[in-house]
Amino acid sequence: MKTQVVIIGAGPSGLLLGQLLQHAGISNIILERQSPEYVLGRIRAGILESGTVDLLRKAGVSRRMDAEGLVHDGVEFLFNGKRYPIPLKKLSGKSVMVYGQTEVTRDLMAARNEEGGTTFYQTRNVEIHDLQETAARVDFEYHGEKYSVECEYVAGCDGFHGVSRQAIPKEILREYERVYPFGWLGMLSDTPPVNDELIYAHHDRGFVLCSQRSLTRSRYYLQVPLTENVDDWTDDRFWEELRRRLPDTLANKLQTGPSLEKSIAPLRSYVAEPMQYGRLFLVGDAAHIVPPTGAKGLNLAASDVNYLWRILCKVFHEGRTDLIPRYSELALRRVWKGERFSWFMTGLLHEFHDRDGFDQRIQQADREYYLSSEAGQTTIAENYVGLPFEPVE
Ligand code: FAD
Ligand code: PHB
């Protein structure tokens, strides 16, 4: 087989890149380790920045998102029992969209099916070769048969545990990491959200996020120690703990019901540099991870796709191979700002049991400053809705 771009991974970054390249007349094949049902069963991100929304519109997959997604012009913070609404639109000129990663992925899969894009699901043993040669090669197994694809470029969209990053020699790859001493226990339920806007709350018992997927489906998260086991959390225990961490005005409004999903995610900040090596580009979680507190994971994946798609269009249509090394530089500049914001939000809102008195007072002062000053709120707002993309030239 031969194609212009092999995309490894059919998560949001691989599928979105495939769709944009397809529309630009650039042939591509996607290789995915799991089945489509498995990929759709993973409950992950819920908030789209306005730049991500624009990119999904450019990719022609926005019909359902525009009809069913909820535009949020604000977000709320809560600490010491006091609520701080942040008017995102007023302060930054932009809004965010509540539309889950599962639905984005479903729309992208449907569009690829309709347009006849080639995707191999349930592949095994994907191997990347010849990244420094005149053509790259990707080998894989599919239903017990061995296949080989020759291509000009490889997009590594295969998440944190994929194979692409490992194709960059150890002496070239630099890694930066922070691991946090807690995780998030998430619960999805078909109950109306407790509040119109998302609420990020600090409580002495730990952080809480009240999020949502629609007017009838809620997503709640509780900060928990890494030693917690999800099987020890019955639905009743989850609702009870959530109530304890909310002020009475909200706790009394909380509508409970059976969970559709519960899981614990560890929190980590991670960046691998560079994001390009020879004919390989790393995209999304394959190159970087953020703690979910800033809602940046999926949005940074879309940010990388934005840069790579624009660069590949210029490479294939205008012969601009000089732009290839620019990918890493452009993508990383935005990634590090997303890393900074996610790290900052995590530090601001969580309970750190290992912090000494000084650090706790600084955290308290930070919360008071950022949430009660318009300048502080504007800083949060402009990062939350997403920083602008740089032009590719
Ligand atoms: P992924 O979605 O990880 O997709 C990578 C794909 O590559 C997968 O389908 C995988 O099966 C496939 N793959 C891996 N290895 C191979 C291989 N060798 N061969 C072929 N295919 C392969 N972000 C938020 O903003 N908010 C959240 O609440 C949130 N919660 C999260 C919870 C969890 C448990 C995780 C892991 C992430 C969460 N994120 C969240 C982050 C967000 O979901 C990711 O940033 C986003 O999924 C990145 O998309 P991606 O396409 O780059 O990677
Ligand atoms: C979610 O709805 O899953 C979600 C929303 C905002 C975040 C993280 C997760 O910051």
CSV table of C-alpha atoms and ligand atoms in Angstrom, one decimal:
chain,number,residue,atom,x,y,z
A,1,MET,CA,0.0,0.0,0.0
A,2,LYS,CA,1.0,3.6,-0.6
A,3,THR,CA,-0.4,6.8,0.8
A,4,GLN,CA,0.7,10.4,1.5
A,5,VAL,CA,0.2,10.4,5.3
A,6,VAL,CA,-0.1,7.4,7.7
A,7,ILE,CA,-2.0,8.4,10.8
A,8,ILE,CA,-1.4,6.2,13.9
A,9,GLY,CA,-4.4,6.4,16.3
A,10,ALA,CA,-8.1,7.1,15.7
A,11,GLY,CA,-8.7,9.3,18.8
A,12,PRO,CA,-9.8,12.9,18.2
A,13,SER,CA,-6.5,14.1,16.9
A,14,GLY,CA,-6.0,11.3,14.4
A,15,LEU,CA,-9.6,11.5,13.1
A,16,LEU,CA,-9.6,15.3,12.9
A,17,LEU,CA,-6.3,15.4,11.0
A,18,GLY,CA,-7.5,12.6,8.7
A,19,GLN,CA,-10.7,14.6,7.9
A,20,LEU,CA,-8.9,17.9,7.3
A,21,LEU,CA,-6.3,16.2,5.0
A,22,GLN,CA,-9.0,14.3,3.1
A,23,HIS,CA,-10.7,17.6,2.3
A,24,ALA,CA,-7.4,19.1,1.2
A,25,GLY,CA,-6.9,16.2,-1.3
A,26,ILE,CA,-4.1,14.6,0.8
A,27,SER,CA,-4.5,10.9,0.9
A,28,ASN,CA,-4.2,9.2,4.3
A,29,ILE,CA,-4.7,5.9,6.1
A,30,ILE,CA,-5.5,5.6,9.8
A,31,LEU,CA,-4.4,2.7,11.9
A,32,GLU,CA,-6.1,2.1,15.3
A,33,ARG,CA,-5.3,-0.5,17.9
A,34,GLN,CA,-8.8,-0.7,19.4
A,35,SER,CA,-12.4,-1.2,17.9
A,36,PRO,CA,-14.5,1.9,17.2
A,37,GLU,CA,-16.9,0.9,20.1
A,38,TYR,CA,-14.0,0.8,22.5
A,39,VAL,CA,-12.7,4.2,21.4
A,40,LEU,CA,-16.2,5.7,21.8
A,41,GLY,CA,-16.6,4.0,25.2
A,42,ARG,CA,-13.9,6.1,26.8
A,43,ILE,CA,-15.5,9.1,28.7
A,44,ARG,CA,-13.0,12.0,28.6
A,45,ALA,CA,-13.1,15.7,27.8
A,46,GLY,CA,-16.2,17.9,27.8
A,47,ILE,CA,-15.3,21.5,26.9
A,48,LEU,CA,-14.3,22.8,23.5
A,49,GLU,CA,-12.4,26.1,23.1
A,50,SER,CA,-13.7,28.4,20.4
A,51,GLY,CA,-10.6,27.6,18.2
A,52,THR,CA,-11.4,23.9,18.4
A,53,VAL,CA,-15.0,24.6,17.5
A,54,ASP,CA,-13.8,26.6,14.4
A,55,LEU,CA,-11.6,23.7,13.4
A,56,LEU,CA,-14.4,21.2,13.6
A,57,ARG,CA,-16.5,23.5,11.5
A,58,LYS,CA,-13.6,23.7,8.9
A,59,ALA,CA,-13.5,19.9,8.9
A,60,GLY,CA,-17.2,19.8,8.0
A,61,VAL,CA,-18.2,17.9,11.2
A,62,SER,CA,-20.1,20.6,13.1
A,63,ARG,CA,-23.7,20.0,12.2
A,64,ARG,CA,-24.6,18.1,15.4
A,65,MET,CA,-22.3,20.1,17.6
A,66,ASP,CA,-23.9,23.3,16.4
A,67,ALA,CA,-27.4,21.9,17.0
A,68,GLU,CA,-26.8,20.1,20.3
A,69,GLY,CA,-23.7,21.7,21.9
A,70,LEU,CA,-24.2,24.2,24.7
A,71,VAL,CA,-22.5,27.6,24.3
A,72,HIS,CA,-21.2,28.8,27.7
A,73,ASP,CA,-20.4,32.5,28.1
A,74,GLY,CA,-19.2,32.0,31.7
A,75,VAL,CA,-17.8,29.6,34.3
A,76,GLU,CA,-18.0,29.7,38.1
A,77,PHE,CA,-15.3,29.2,40.8
A,78,LEU,CA,-16.1,28.5,44.4
A,79,PHE,CA,-14.1,28.6,47.6
A,80,ASN,CA,-14.7,29.2,51.3
A,81,GLY,CA,-18.4,28.7,50.4
A,82,LYS,CA,-18.4,31.9,48.2
A,83,ARG,CA,-19.2,31.8,44.4
A,84,TYR,CA,-17.2,33.7,41.9
A,85,PRO,CA,-18.8,33.9,38.4
A,86,ILE,CA,-16.3,34.6,35.6
A,87,PRO,CA,-18.0,36.2,32.6
A,88,LEU,CA,-15.8,34.6,29.9
A,89,LYS,CA,-17.4,36.3,27.0
A,90,LYS,CA,-17.4,39.8,28.6
A,91,LEU,CA,-13.7,39.5,29.6
A,92,SER,CA,-12.3,37.7,26.6
A,93,GLY,CA,-14.8,38.1,23.8
A,94,LYS,CA,-15.1,34.4,23.4
A,95,SER,CA,-17.2,31.5,24.7
A,96,VAL,CA,-16.6,27.7,25.1
A,97,MET,CA,-18.8,24.9,23.9
A,98,VAL,CA,-20.0,22.0,26.1
A,99,TYR,CA,-19.8,19.0,23.7
A,100,GLY,CA,-18.2,15.8,24.8
A,101,GLN,CA,-15.1,14.1,23.3
A,102,THR,CA,-17.3,11.0,22.7
A,103,GLU,CA,-19.6,13.0,20.5
A,104,VAL,CA,-16.8,14.7,18.7
A,105,THR,CA,-15.2,11.3,18.0
A,106,ARG,CA,-18.6,9.8,16.9
A,107,ASP,CA,-19.1,12.7,14.4
A,108,LEU,CA,-15.6,12.3,13.0
A,109,MET,CA,-15.9,8.6,12.6
A,110,ALA,CA,-19.3,9.0,10.8
A,111,ALA,CA,-17.8,11.6,8.4
A,112,ARG,CA,-14.9,9.4,7.6
A,113,ASN,CA,-17.2,6.5,6.9
A,114,GLU,CA,-19.4,8.5,4.7
A,115,GLU,CA,-16.5,9.9,2.7
A,116,GLY,CA,-14.8,6.5,2.3
A,117,GLY,CA,-11.6,7.3,4.3
A,118,THR,CA,-9.5,4.2,5.0
A,119,THR,CA,-9.3,3.2,8.6
A,120,PHE,CA,-7.9,-0.1,9.9
A,121,TYR,CA,-9.3,-0.8,13.4
A,122,GLN,CA,-7.9,-3.5,15.8
A,123,THR,CA,-4.4,-3.4,14.2
A,124,ARG,CA,-1.5,-5.0,16.1
A,125,ASN,CA,2.2,-4.4,16.2
A,126,VAL,CA,2.4,-1.1,14.4
A,127,GLU,CA,6.1,-0.4,13.6
A,128,ILE,CA,7.5,2.9,12.1
A,129,HIS,CA,10.6,2.7,9.8
A,130,ASP,CA,12.8,4.8,7.5
A,131,LEU,CA,11.9,8.2,9.1
A,132,GLN,CA,15.2,9.7,7.7
A,133,GLU,CA,14.8,8.1,4.2
A,134,THR,CA,13.1,9.5,1.1
A,135,ALA,CA,9.9,7.6,2.1
A,136,ALA,CA,8.8,6.3,5.4
A,137,ARG,CA,7.2,2.8,6.0
A,138,VAL,CA,4.7,1.7,8.5
A,139,ASP,CA,4.2,-2.1,9.1
A,140,PHE,CA,1.3,-3.5,11.0
A,141,GLU,CA,-0.8,-6.6,11.5
A,142,TYR,CA,-4.5,-6.8,10.8
A,143,HIS,CA,-6.7,-9.9,11.3
A,144,GLY,CA,-3.5,-12.0,11.5
A,145,GLU,CA,-2.1,-10.7,8.2
A,146,LYS,CA,1.0,-8.5,7.8
A,147,TYR,CA,0.8,-5.2,5.9
A,148,SER,CA,3.2,-2.5,4.9
A,149,VAL,CA,2.4,1.1,3.9
A,150,GLU,CA,4.8,3.4,2.2
A,151,CYS,CA,4.2,7.1,2.9
A,152,GLU,CA,5.7,10.6,2.9
A,153,TYR,CA,4.9,11.4,6.5
A,154,VAL,CA,3.7,9.7,9.6
A,155,ALA,CA,1.4,11.5,12.1
A,156,GLY,CA,1.8,9.9,15.6
A,157,CYS,CA,-1.7,10.5,17.1
A,158,ASP,CA,-1.5,7.4,19.3
A,159,GLY,CA,-1.8,8.9,22.7
A,160,PHE,CA,0.5,8.8,25.7
A,161,HIS,CA,1.0,5.0,25.6
A,162,GLY,CA,1.5,4.8,21.8
A,163,VAL,CA,4.5,3.7,19.7
A,164,SER,CA,5.2,6.9,17.8
A,165,ARG,CA,7.1,8.8,20.5
A,166,GLN,CA,9.4,5.8,20.9
A,167,ALA,CA,10.5,6.1,17.3
A,168,ILE,CA,12.4,9.3,18.2
A,169,PRO,CA,15.9,8.3,19.4
A,170,LYS,CA,16.5,8.6,23.1
A,171,GLU,CA,19.4,11.0,22.7
A,172,ILE,CA,17.2,13.5,20.8
A,173,LEU,CA,13.9,13.2,22.9
A,174,ARG,CA,13.7,15.5,26.0
A,175,GLU,CA,10.9,14.9,28.5
A,176,TYR,CA,9.5,17.2,31.1
A,177,GLU,CA,7.1,15.9,33.8
A,178,ARG,CA,5.2,16.7,37.0
A,179,VAL,CA,3.1,14.0,38.7
A,180,TYR,CA,0.5,15.2,41.2
A,181,PRO,CA,-0.3,13.3,44.5
A,182,PHE,CA,-4.0,12.8,43.7
A,183,GLY,CA,-6.4,11.8,41.0
A,184,TRP,CA,-9.9,12.6,39.8
A,185,LEU,CA,-12.8,10.3,40.4
A,186,GLY,CA,-15.3,11.0,37.6
A,187,MET,CA,-19.0,10.1,37.4
A,188,LEU,CA,-21.4,10.4,34.5
A,189,SER,CA,-25.2,10.3,35.2
A,190,ASP,CA,-28.4,11.1,33.4
A,191,THR,CA,-29.4,13.8,35.9
A,192,PRO,CA,-29.8,17.6,35.1
A,193,PRO,CA,-26.6,19.6,35.9
A,194,VAL,CA,-26.7,21.3,39.4
A,195,ASN,CA,-25.9,24.6,37.8
A,196,ASP,CA,-26.1,26.2,34.3
A,197,GLU,CA,-22.4,27.0,34.2
A,198,LEU,CA,-19.5,24.7,35.2
A,199,ILE,CA,-18.3,25.0,38.8
A,200,TYR,CA,-14.7,24.6,39.8
A,201,ALA,CA,-14.7,24.4,43.6
A,202,HIS,CA,-12.0,24.2,46.3
A,203,HIS,CA,-13.0,22.5,49.5
A,204,ASP,CA,-10.9,21.4,52.5
A,205,ARG,CA,-11.9,17.8,51.7
A,206,GLY,CA,-10.6,18.3,48.1
A,207,PHE,CA,-11.4,19.8,44.7
A,208,VAL,CA,-14.8,19.3,43.0
A,209,LEU,CA,-15.9,20.0,39.4
A,210,CYS,CA,-19.5,20.1,38.4
A,211,SER,CA,-19.6,19.7,34.7
A,212,GLN,CA,-22.1,18.5,32.2
A,213,ARG,CA,-22.7,16.9,28.8
A,214,SER,CA,-26.2,18.3,28.1
A,215,LEU,CA,-29.2,19.7,29.9
A,216,THR,CA,-30.0,16.2,31.1
A,217,ARG,CA,-26.6,14.6,31.6
A,218,SER,CA,-24.1,15.6,34.3
A,219,ARG,CA,-20.4,14.9,34.8
A,220,TYR,CA,-19.0,15.4,38.3
A,221,TYR,CA,-15.4,14.9,39.5
A,222,LEU,CA,-14.0,14.6,43.0
A,223,GLN,CA,-10.3,14.9,44.0
A,224,VAL,CA,-9.3,11.6,45.6
A,225,PRO,CA,-6.0,10.1,46.8
A,226,LEU,CA,-4.2,8.0,44.3
A,227,THR,CA,-4.7,5.0,46.6
A,228,GLU,CA,-8.5,5.0,46.0
A,229,ASN,CA,-10.1,2.1,44.2
A,230,VAL,CA,-13.1,3.0,42.0
A,231,ASP,CA,-14.9,-0.2,43.2
A,232,ASP,CA,-15.0,1.2,46.7
A,233,TRP,CA,-17.1,4.1,45.4
A,234,THR,CA,-20.8,3.2,45.3
A,235,ASP,CA,-23.1,5.8,43.7
A,236,ASP,CA,-24.5,6.7,47.1
A,237,ARG,CA,-21.0,7.3,48.5
A,238,PHE,CA,-20.1,9.5,45.5
A,239,TRP,CA,-23.2,11.7,45.8
A,240,GLU,CA,-22.8,12.0,49.6
A,241,GLU,CA,-19.1,13.1,49.2
A,242,LEU,CA,-20.1,15.6,46.4
A,243,ARG,CA,-22.8,17.1,48.7
A,244,ARG,CA,-20.4,17.5,51.5
A,245,ARG,CA,-18.0,19.5,49.3
A,246,LEU,CA,-20.7,21.9,48.0
A,247,PRO,CA,-22.4,24.8,49.9
A,248,ASP,CA,-25.9,24.1,51.0
A,249,THR,CA,-27.5,26.2,48.3
A,250,LEU,CA,-26.0,23.9,45.7
A,251,ALA,CA,-26.1,20.6,47.7
A,252,ASN,CA,-29.9,21.0,48.2
A,253,LYS,CA,-30.4,21.4,44.4
A,254,LEU,CA,-28.3,18.4,43.5
A,255,GLN,CA,-30.3,15.8,41.6
A,256,THR,CA,-28.9,12.3,42.0
A,257,GLY,CA,-29.4,9.1,40.0
A,258,PRO,CA,-27.6,5.9,38.9
A,259,SER,CA,-24.1,6.3,37.4
A,260,LEU,CA,-23.5,5.5,33.7
A,261,GLU,CA,-19.8,5.4,34.3
A,262,LYS,CA,-17.2,5.9,37.1
A,263,SER,CA,-13.5,6.0,36.7
A,264,ILE,CA,-10.3,7.4,38.4
A,265,ALA,CA,-7.8,9.3,36.3
A,266,PRO,CA,-4.3,10.2,37.7
A,267,LEU,CA,-3.1,13.8,37.1
A,268,ARG,CA,0.1,14.5,35.2
A,269,SER,CA,1.8,17.2,33.3
A,270,TYR,CA,4.2,15.9,30.6
A,271,VAL,CA,5.8,17.3,27.4
A,272,ALA,CA,8.1,15.6,25.0
A,273,GLU,CA,10.3,17.7,22.7
A,274,PRO,CA,10.8,17.9,19.8
A,275,MET,CA,7.4,17.1,18.3
A,276,GLN,CA,8.9,16.3,14.9
A,277,TYR,CA,11.7,13.9,13.8
A,278,GLY,CA,12.5,13.3,10.2
A,279,ARG,CA,9.2,12.3,8.6
A,280,LEU,CA,7.4,11.8,11.9
A,281,PHE,CA,5.1,14.4,13.7
A,282,LEU,CA,3.8,13.8,17.2
A,283,VAL,CA,0.3,15.1,17.8
A,284,GLY,CA,-1.9,15.4,20.9
A,285,ASP,CA,-1.4,13.1,23.9
A,286,ALA,CA,1.4,11.3,22.1
A,287,ALA,CA,3.6,14.4,22.9
A,288,HIS,CA,2.0,16.0,25.9
A,289,ILE,CA,-0.4,15.4,28.8
A,290,VAL,CA,-2.1,18.0,31.1
A,291,PRO,CA,-4.0,17.6,34.3
A,292,PRO,CA,-7.7,18.1,33.3
A,293,THR,CA,-8.2,21.2,35.6
A,294,GLY,CA,-7.9,23.6,32.7
A,295,ALA,CA,-10.0,21.5,30.2
A,296,LYS,CA,-7.0,21.7,27.8
A,297,GLY,CA,-6.2,18.0,26.8
A,298,LEU,CA,-8.4,17.7,23.9
A,299,ASN,CA,-8.0,21.3,22.9
A,300,LEU,CA,-4.2,21.1,22.8
A,301,ALA,CA,-4.6,18.0,20.6
A,302,ALA,CA,-6.8,20.1,18.2
A,303,SER,CA,-4.2,22.9,18.4
A,304,ASP,CA,-1.5,20.5,17.1
A,305,VAL,CA,-3.8,19.3,14.4
A,306,ASN,CA,-4.4,22.9,13.3
A,307,TYR,CA,-0.7,23.6,12.9
A,308,LEU,CA,0.1,20.2,11.2
A,309,TRP,CA,-2.8,20.3,8.8
A,310,ARG,CA,-1.8,23.9,7.7
A,311,ILE,CA,1.8,22.9,7.3
A,312,LEU,CA,1.1,19.7,5.4
A,313,CYS,CA,-1.2,21.6,3.0
A,314,LYS,CA,1.6,24.0,2.2
A,315,VAL,CA,4.1,21.1,1.9
A,316,PHE,CA,2.0,19.1,-0.5
A,317,HIS,CA,0.4,22.0,-2.5
A,318,GLU,CA,3.3,24.5,-2.5
A,319,GLY,CA,6.4,22.4,-2.0
A,320,ARG,CA,7.1,24.2,1.3
A,321,THR,CA,9.2,21.5,3.0
A,322,ASP,CA,11.0,24.3,4.8
A,323,LEU,CA,8.0,24.4,7.1
A,324,ILE,CA,8.5,20.9,8.5
A,325,PRO,CA,10.8,21.8,11.3
A,326,ARG,CA,8.5,24.8,12.2
A,327,TYR,CA,5.8,22.4,13.3
A,328,SER,CA,7.5,21.5,16.6
A,329,GLU,CA,8.3,25.1,17.4
A,330,LEU,CA,4.8,26.4,16.7
A,331,ALA,CA,2.9,23.6,18.4
A,332,LEU,CA,5.1,23.6,21.5
A,333,ARG,CA,4.8,27.4,22.0
A,334,ARG,CA,1.0,26.9,22.4
A,335,VAL,CA,1.4,23.6,24.3
A,336,TRP,CA,3.6,25.1,27.0
A,337,LYS,CA,1.0,27.9,27.6
A,338,GLY,CA,-1.7,25.2,28.0
A,339,GLU,CA,0.6,23.3,30.3
A,340,ARG,CA,1.2,26.4,32.3
A,341,PHE,CA,-2.5,27.2,32.7
A,342,SER,CA,-3.4,23.6,33.6
A,343,TRP,CA,-0.6,23.4,36.2
A,344,PHE,CA,-1.7,26.8,37.6
A,345,MET,CA,-5.4,25.8,37.8
A,346,THR,CA,-4.5,22.5,39.5
A,347,GLY,CA,-2.3,24.3,42.0
A,348,LEU,CA,-5.0,27.0,42.7
A,349,LEU,CA,-7.9,24.6,43.3
A,350,HIS,CA,-6.7,21.3,44.8
A,351,GLU,CA,-6.0,20.4,48.4
A,352,PHE,CA,-2.3,19.6,48.7
A,353,HIS,CA,-1.8,17.7,51.9
A,354,ASP,CA,2.0,18.0,51.7
A,355,ARG,CA,2.0,21.8,51.4
A,356,ASP,CA,3.3,23.7,54.4
A,357,GLY,CA,1.7,26.7,56.1
A,358,PHE,CA,3.4,29.2,53.8
A,359,ASP,CA,2.4,27.5,50.6
A,360,GLN,CA,-1.2,27.2,51.8
A,361,ARG,CA,-1.3,30.9,52.6
A,362,ILE,CA,0.1,31.7,49.1
A,363,GLN,CA,-2.5,29.5,47.5
A,364,GLN,CA,-5.3,31.3,49.5
A,365,ALA,CA,-3.9,34.7,48.4
A,366,ASP,CA,-3.7,33.5,44.8
A,367,ARG,CA,-7.3,32.4,44.9
A,368,GLU,CA,-8.4,35.7,46.4
A,369,TYR,CA,-6.4,37.8,44.0
A,370,TYR,CA,-7.3,36.0,40.7
A,371,LEU,CA,-11.0,35.6,41.5
A,372,SER,CA,-11.7,39.0,43.0
A,373,SER,CA,-9.7,41.3,40.6
A,374,GLU,CA,-10.9,41.9,37.1
A,375,ALA,CA,-7.3,41.6,35.8
A,376,GLY,CA,-7.0,38.2,37.5
A,377,GLN,CA,-10.3,37.0,36.1
A,378,THR,CA,-9.4,38.2,32.6
A,379,THR,CA,-6.2,36.2,32.8
A,380,ILE,CA,-8.2,33.1,33.7
A,381,ALA,CA,-10.8,33.8,31.0
A,382,GLU,CA,-8.5,34.3,28.1
A,383,ASN,CA,-6.6,31.1,28.9
A,384,TYR,CA,-9.8,29.1,29.5
A,385,VAL,CA,-11.4,30.1,26.2
A,386,GLY,CA,-8.1,29.3,24.4
A,387,LEU,CA,-5.2,31.5,23.3
A,388,PRO,CA,-5.1,32.5,19.6
A,389,PHE,CA,-3.3,30.3,17.0
A,390,GLU,CA,-0.2,31.8,15.3
A,391,PRO,CA,-0.3,32.1,11.5
A,392,VAL,CA,1.7,29.4,9.6
A,393,GLU,CA,3.9,31.2,7.0
B,1,FAD,P1,-6.1,9.6,22.4
B,1,FAD,O1,-7.5,10.1,22.6
B,1,FAD,O2,-5.4,8.9,23.5
B,1,FAD,O3,-6.1,8.7,21.2
B,1,FAD,C1,-5.0,7.9,20.8
B,1,FAD,C2,-5.5,6.7,20.0
B,1,FAD,O4,-4.4,5.9,19.5
B,1,FAD,C3,-6.3,5.8,20.9
B,1,FAD,O5,-7.6,5.5,20.2
B,1,FAD,C4,-5.5,4.5,21.0
B,1,FAD,O6,-6.2,3.3,21.1
B,1,FAD,C5,-4.6,4.6,19.7
B,1,FAD,N1,-3.3,3.9,19.8
B,1,FAD,C6,-2.5,3.8,20.9
B,1,FAD,N2,-1.4,3.1,20.6
B,1,FAD,C7,-1.6,2.6,19.3
B,1,FAD,C8,-0.8,1.8,18.5
B,1,FAD,N3,0.3,1.3,18.9
B,1,FAD,N4,-1.3,1.5,17.3
B,1,FAD,C9,-2.5,2.0,16.8
B,1,FAD,N5,-3.3,2.8,17.6
B,1,FAD,C10,-2.8,3.1,18.8
B,1,FAD,N6,-9.1,16.0,28.7
B,1,FAD,C11,-9.9,17.0,29.1
B,1,FAD,O7,-9.8,18.1,28.5
B,1,FAD,N7,-10.8,16.8,30.0
B,1,FAD,C12,-11.0,15.6,30.7
B,1,FAD,O8,-11.9,15.4,31.5
B,1,FAD,C13,-10.2,14.5,30.3
B,1,FAD,N8,-10.2,13.3,30.9
B,1,FAD,C14,-9.4,12.3,30.6
B,1,FAD,C15,-9.4,11.1,31.2
B,1,FAD,C16,-8.5,10.1,30.8
B,1,FAD,C17,-8.5,8.7,31.5
B,1,FAD,C18,-7.5,10.3,29.8
B,1,FAD,C19,-6.5,9.3,29.4
B,1,FAD,C20,-7.5,11.6,29.2
B,1,FAD,C21,-8.4,12.6,29.6
B,1,FAD,N9,-8.4,13.8,29.0
B,1,FAD,C22,-9.2,14.8,29.3
B,1,FAD,C23,-7.5,14.2,27.9
B,1,FAD,C24,-8.1,14.1,26.6
B,1,FAD,O9,-9.0,13.0,26.5
B,1,FAD,C25,-7.0,13.8,25.6
B,1,FAD,O10,-6.1,14.9,25.6
B,1,FAD,C26,-7.4,13.5,24.2
B,1,FAD,O11,-8.0,12.3,24.1
B,1,FAD,C27,-6.2,13.5,23.3
B,1,FAD,O12,-6.5,13.0,22.0
B,1,FAD,P2,-5.5,12.1,21.2
B,1,FAD,O13,-6.3,11.8,19.9
B,1,FAD,O14,-4.2,12.9,21.0
B,1,FAD,O15,-5.2,10.8,22.0
B,2,PHB,C1,-15.6,17.3,31.6
B,2,PHB,O1,-16.7,17.7,31.5
B,2,PHB,O2,-15.2,16.1,31.5
B,2,PHB,C2,-14.5,18.3,32.0
B,2,PHB,C3,-14.9,19.7,32.0
B,2,PHB,C4,-13.9,20.6,32.3
B,2,PHB,C5,-12.7,20.2,32.8
B,2,PHB,C6,-12.4,18.8,32.8
B,2,PHB,C7,-13.3,17.9,32.4
B,2,PHB,O3,-11.8,21.1,33.2
